[in-house]
mmCIF file of C-alpha atoms in Angstrom:
data_model
loop_
_atom_site.group_PDB
_atom_site.id
_atom_site.type_symbol
_atom_site.label_atom_id
_atom_site.label_comp_id
_atom_site.label_asym_id
_atom_site.label_seq_id
_atom_site.Cartn_x
_atom_site.Cartn_y
_atom_site.Cartn_z
ATOM 1 C CA TYR A 180 97.850 95.096 78.603
ATOM 2 C CA ILE A 181 99.090 95.602 81.858
ATOM 3 C CA TYR A 182 95.882 94.282 83.903
ATOM 4 C CA ILE A 183 95.585 95.591 87.337
ATOM 5 C CA TYR A 184 94.589 92.655 88.858
ATOM 6 C CA ILE A 185 98.352 90.847 87.769
ATOM 7 C CA TYR A 186 99.360 93.913 89.261
ATOM 8 C CA ILE A 187 97.885 93.566 92.631
ATOM 9 C CA SER A 188 99.112 89.929 91.746
ATOM 10 C CA SER A 189 102.560 91.086 91.583
ATOM 11 C CA LEU A 190 102.723 93.259 94.894
ATOM 12 C CA ILE A 191 100.802 90.136 96.566
ATOM 13 C CA VAL A 192 103.436 87.914 95.024
ATOM 14 C CA ASN A 193 106.068 89.621 97.188
ATOM 15 C CA LEU A 194 104.843 90.018 100.116
ATOM 16 C CA THR A 195 103.294 85.845 100.514
ATOM 17 C CA PRO A 196 107.017 84.686 101.496
ATOM 18 C CA PHE A 197 106.344 86.723 104.525
ATOM 19 C CA TYR A 198 102.536 87.584 105.771
ATOM 20 C CA PHE A 199 99.129 85.783 105.363
ATOM 21 C CA ILE A 200 97.350 87.428 103.026
ATOM 22 C CA HIS A 201 93.664 87.524 102.099
ATOM 23 C CA LEU A 202 92.113 89.219 99.202
ATOM 24 C CA LEU A 203 88.524 89.994 99.226
ATOM 25 C CA SER A 204 86.146 91.319 96.830
ATOM 26 C CA GLN A 205 88.056 89.719 93.947
ATOM 27 C CA HIS A 206 84.517 90.134 91.627
ATOM 28 C CA THR A 207 85.149 94.149 91.602
ATOM 29 C CA HIS A 208 88.694 94.216 90.207
ATOM 30 C CA THR A 209 89.041 95.340 86.930
ATOM 31 C CA LEU A 210 90.674 94.303 83.264
ATOM 32 C CA PRO A 211 91.445 97.450 81.262
ATOM 33 C CA THR A 212 91.039 97.186 77.287
ATOM 34 C CA LEU A 213 91.178 99.443 74.429
ATOM 35 C CA LYS A 214 87.716 99.164 72.978
ATOM 36 C CA ILE A 215 85.352 96.451 73.561
ATOM 37 C CA PRO A 216 85.869 95.710 77.302
ATOM 38 C CA VAL A 217 83.730 92.694 78.274
ATOM 39 C CA VAL A 218 83.578 91.351 74.150
ATOM 40 C CA ARG A 219 87.325 91.236 73.908
ATOM 41 C CA ASN A 220 88.113 89.454 77.531
ATOM 42 C CA ARG A 221 85.388 86.961 76.813
ATOM 43 C CA VAL A 222 87.095 85.815 73.515
ATOM 44 C CA LYS A 223 90.251 85.826 75.283
ATOM 45 C CA TYR A 224 88.904 83.725 77.965
ATOM 46 C CA ALA A 225 87.387 81.478 75.312
ATOM 47 C CA GLN A 226 90.724 80.808 73.850
ATOM 48 C CA PHE A 227 92.187 80.222 76.979
ATOM 49 C CA ARG A 228 88.979 77.371 77.612
ATOM 50 C CA ARG A 229 90.408 75.651 74.604
ATOM 51 C CA LYS A 230 93.493 75.195 75.817
ATOM 52 C CA ARG A 231 93.122 71.474 77.381
ATOM 53 C CA MET A 232 94.503 68.021 77.625
ATOM 54 C CA ASN A 233 93.853 66.086 74.485
ATOM 55 C CA THR A 234 93.692 62.353 75.880
ATOM 56 C CA ASN A 235 92.097 63.188 79.402
ATOM 57 C CA PRO A 236 91.098 66.676 79.682
ATOM 58 C CA GLY A 237 90.318 65.515 83.778
ATOM 59 C CA LYS A 238 94.264 66.095 83.971
ATOM 60 C CA GLY A 239 94.246 69.579 83.298
ATOM 61 C CA PRO A 240 94.829 72.927 82.681
ATOM 62 C CA TYR A 241 91.775 73.663 84.649
ATOM 63 C CA HIS A 242 89.803 76.791 83.605
ATOM 64 C CA PHE A 243 88.406 78.464 86.688
ATOM 65 C CA LYS A 244 85.061 80.550 86.465
ATOM 66 C CA SER A 245 84.551 82.003 89.754
ATOM 67 C CA PRO A 246 86.512 85.579 89.846
ATOM 68 C CA ALA A 247 88.622 84.727 93.039
ATOM 69 C CA ARG A 248 89.958 81.698 91.524
ATOM 70 C CA MET A 249 90.520 83.413 88.327
ATOM 71 C CA VAL A 250 92.790 85.838 90.943
ATOM 72 C CA TRP A 251 94.172 82.965 92.831
ATOM 73 C CA ARG A 252 95.643 81.015 89.354
ATOM 74 C CA THR A 253 97.458 84.547 87.840
ATOM 75 C CA ILE A 254 99.060 84.648 91.528
ATOM 76 C CA ARG A 255 100.126 81.013 91.427
ATOM 77 C CA GLY A 256 101.589 81.614 88.071
ATOM 78 C CA MET A 257 103.559 84.064 89.186
ATOM 79 C CA VAL A 258 105.061 82.016 92.455
ATOM 80 C CA HIS A 259 107.592 79.261 92.310
ATOM 81 C CA GLN A 260 105.298 77.090 93.208
ATOM 82 C CA LYS A 261 106.707 74.283 92.653
ATOM 83 C CA THR A 262 108.918 74.781 95.382
ATOM 84 C CA ALA A 263 108.761 74.440 98.850
ATOM 85 C CA ARG A 264 108.875 78.149 99.513
ATOM 86 C CA GLY A 265 106.455 78.487 96.937
ATOM 87 C CA GLN A 266 104.169 76.018 98.337
ATOM 88 C CA ASP A 267 104.121 77.694 101.520
ATOM 89 C CA ALA A 268 103.503 81.378 99.938
ATOM 90 C CA ILE A 269 100.729 80.125 98.108
ATOM 91 C CA GLY A 270 99.493 78.347 101.420
ATOM 92 C CA ARG A 271 99.203 81.889 103.372
ATOM 93 C CA LEU A 272 97.440 83.174 100.171
ATOM 94 C CA SER A 273 93.578 83.039 100.174
ATOM 95 C CA THR A 274 91.124 85.006 97.682
ATOM 96 C CA PHE A 275 87.168 85.546 98.520
ATOM 97 C CA GLU A 276 84.064 86.822 96.353
ATOM 98 C CA GLY A 277 82.860 89.792 98.976
ATOM 99 C CA ILE A 278 83.891 89.849 102.253
ATOM 100 C CA PRO A 279 83.115 86.719 104.303
ATOM 101 C CA SER A 280 82.204 86.387 107.744
ATOM 102 C CA PRO A 281 85.315 86.378 109.805
ATOM 103 C CA TYR A 282 86.992 88.852 107.101
ATOM 104 C CA ASP A 283 83.851 91.852 107.612
ATOM 105 C CA LYS A 284 85.056 92.355 111.372
ATOM 106 C CA VAL A 285 88.675 93.230 110.216
ATOM 107 C CA LYS A 286 90.204 96.047 109.463
ATOM 108 C CA ARG A 287 90.925 96.014 105.598
ATOM 109 C CA VAL A 288 93.653 97.576 103.936
ATOM 110 C CA VAL A 289 93.776 99.074 100.270
ATOM 111 C CA VAL A 290 96.606 98.956 97.418
ATOM 112 C CA PRO A 291 96.674 102.606 96.629
ATOM 113 C CA ALA A 292 99.224 101.911 93.721
ATOM 114 C CA ALA A 293 96.841 99.452 92.689
ATOM 115 C CA LEU A 294 93.847 101.398 92.294
ATOM 116 C CA ARG A 295 91.571 102.081 88.742
ATOM 117 C CA VAL A 296 91.801 105.588 89.081
ATOM 118 C CA LEU A 297 95.708 105.552 89.547
ATOM 119 C CA ARG A 298 96.582 103.067 87.058
ATOM 120 C CA LEU A 299 94.126 103.601 84.490
ATOM 121 C CA LYS A 300 93.774 106.750 81.838
ATOM 122 C CA SER A 301 90.097 108.073 82.588
ATOM 123 C CA ILE A 302 89.570 107.622 78.887
ATOM 124 C CA ARG A 303 90.238 103.579 79.088
ATOM 125 C CA GLU A 304 87.877 101.579 79.002
ATOM 126 C CA TYR A 305 87.632 98.356 81.279
ATOM 127 C CA THR A 306 85.610 95.201 82.468
ATOM 128 C CA VAL A 307 85.156 94.073 86.017
ATOM 129 C CA ILE A 308 86.250 90.640 86.685
ATOM 130 C CA GLY A 309 82.861 89.768 88.234
ATOM 131 C CA GLU A 310 80.983 90.691 85.127
ATOM 132 C CA LEU A 311 83.618 88.738 82.852
ATOM 133 C CA ALA A 312 83.244 85.748 85.181
ATOM 134 C CA ASN A 313 79.388 85.800 84.887
ATOM 135 C CA SER A 314 79.540 86.246 81.283
ATOM 136 C CA VAL A 315 81.407 82.699 81.294
ATOM 137 C CA GLY A 316 79.117 80.887 83.549
ATOM 138 C CA TRP A 317 79.649 81.724 87.123
ATOM 139 C CA LYS A 318 76.347 81.298 88.709
ATOM 140 C CA HIS A 319 76.812 83.598 91.768
ATOM 141 C CA GLN A 320 76.493 87.109 90.931
ATOM 142 C CA GLU A 321 73.469 87.784 92.211
ATOM 143 C CA LEU A 322 73.680 86.156 95.478
ATOM 144 C CA LEU A 323 76.633 87.752 95.933
ATOM 145 C CA LYS A 324 75.260 91.266 95.446
ATOM 146 C CA THR A 325 72.269 90.558 98.009
ATOM 147 C CA LEU A 326 75.242 89.033 100.686
ATOM 148 C CA GLU A 327 77.278 91.915 100.157
ATOM 149 C CA GLU A 328 74.283 94.514 100.684
ATOM 150 C CA LYS A 329 72.951 92.955 103.453
ATOM 151 C CA ARG A 330 76.774 93.286 104.863
ATOM 152 C CA LYS A 331 76.806 96.941 104.417
ATOM 153 C CA VAL A 332 73.773 97.541 106.055
ATOM 154 C CA GLU A 333 75.029 95.843 109.268
ATOM 155 C CA ALA A 334 78.416 97.638 108.958
ATOM 156 C CA ALA A 335 76.553 101.024 108.489
ATOM 157 C CA ALA A 336 74.805 100.203 111.725
ATOM 158 C CA PHE A 337 77.555 98.999 113.590
ATOM 159 C CA TYR A 338 79.688 102.738 112.342
ATOM 160 C CA GLU A 339 76.972 104.385 113.817
ATOM 161 C CA GLY A 340 76.681 102.924 117.313
ATOM 162 C CA LYS A 341 80.809 103.055 117.445
ATOM 163 C CA LYS A 342 80.710 106.834 116.747
ATOM 164 C CA GLU A 343 77.735 107.148 119.635
ATOM 165 C CA ALA A 344 79.739 105.314 122.034
ATOM 166 C CA ALA A 345 82.971 107.635 120.949
ATOM 167 C CA ALA A 346 81.043 110.557 121.230
ATOM 168 C CA LEU A 347 79.532 109.394 124.795
ATOM 169 C CA ARG A 348 83.298 108.656 125.678
ATOM 170 C CA ARG A 349 84.231 112.068 125.091
ATOM 171 C CA LYS A 350 81.732 113.713 126.674
ATOM 172 C CA ALA A 351 82.673 111.570 129.866
ATOM 173 C CA GLU A 352 86.336 112.333 129.278
ATOM 174 C CA ALA A 353 85.688 116.312 129.081
ATOM 175 C CA ALA A 354 82.901 116.161 132.272
ATOM 176 C CA ALA A 355 85.410 114.289 134.318
ATOM 177 C CA GLU A 356 88.606 116.535 133.158
ATOM 178 C CA GLY A 357 88.576 118.851 136.148
ATOM 179 C CA GLU A 358 88.792 115.479 139.122
ATOM 180 C CA LEU A 359 91.401 113.947 136.615
ATOM 181 C CA LYS A 360 93.791 116.791 136.195
ATOM 182 C CA GLU A 361 96.080 115.605 138.650
ATOM 183 C CA VAL A 362 96.088 112.446 137.554
ATOM 184 C CA ASN A 363 96.976 113.598 133.947
ATOM 185 C CA ALA A 364 99.660 115.976 135.605
ATOM 186 C CA THR A 365 101.136 112.879 137.162
ATOM 187 C CA LEU A 366 101.079 110.931 134.058
ATOM 188 C CA ALA A 367 102.908 113.386 131.943
ATOM 189 C CA ALA A 368 105.657 113.679 134.233
ATOM 190 C CA CYS A 369 105.907 110.019 133.800
ATOM 191 C CA GLY A 370 106.007 110.081 130.391
ATOM 192 C CA TYR A 371 102.433 108.538 129.308
#
């Protein structure tokens, strides 16, 4: 299957050599499947978890349960991470569940080419990676939901304040338009 998060990962692999990338809300990425979404992917993950070092399982491979680490591991597999260049690229990548504190105030960017509505047919079933992680032992889904609800309430309040401030600014600019006619004409003549 062509996984949407692998598609996102492949796009990110091309950017990590040049940019710092922060992947947010990993619990919402989707895995397309043909018939039984969560069950089939849970079986695949169980087969993956059986792969371990026979004599000392503590030496790996490590099976991450958190969605952010699952995606991070996928991207690590696509990068030449044993070279210095690959290590630098992986160092510039950070993945998070939800949208943590420093990044909730920063403008976010969506990759339109990786949206589910554009990559999947509407008849296809899909698995949300957070549900898969929750079914295999990730314990923070409920906590993340409460934190995301709290963040969305705060973001809505901030946005309302921002709209009010913008409306006041437009009103003030309209009121001062007559006084600033000469100044605006001079600035326009200078190219501003």
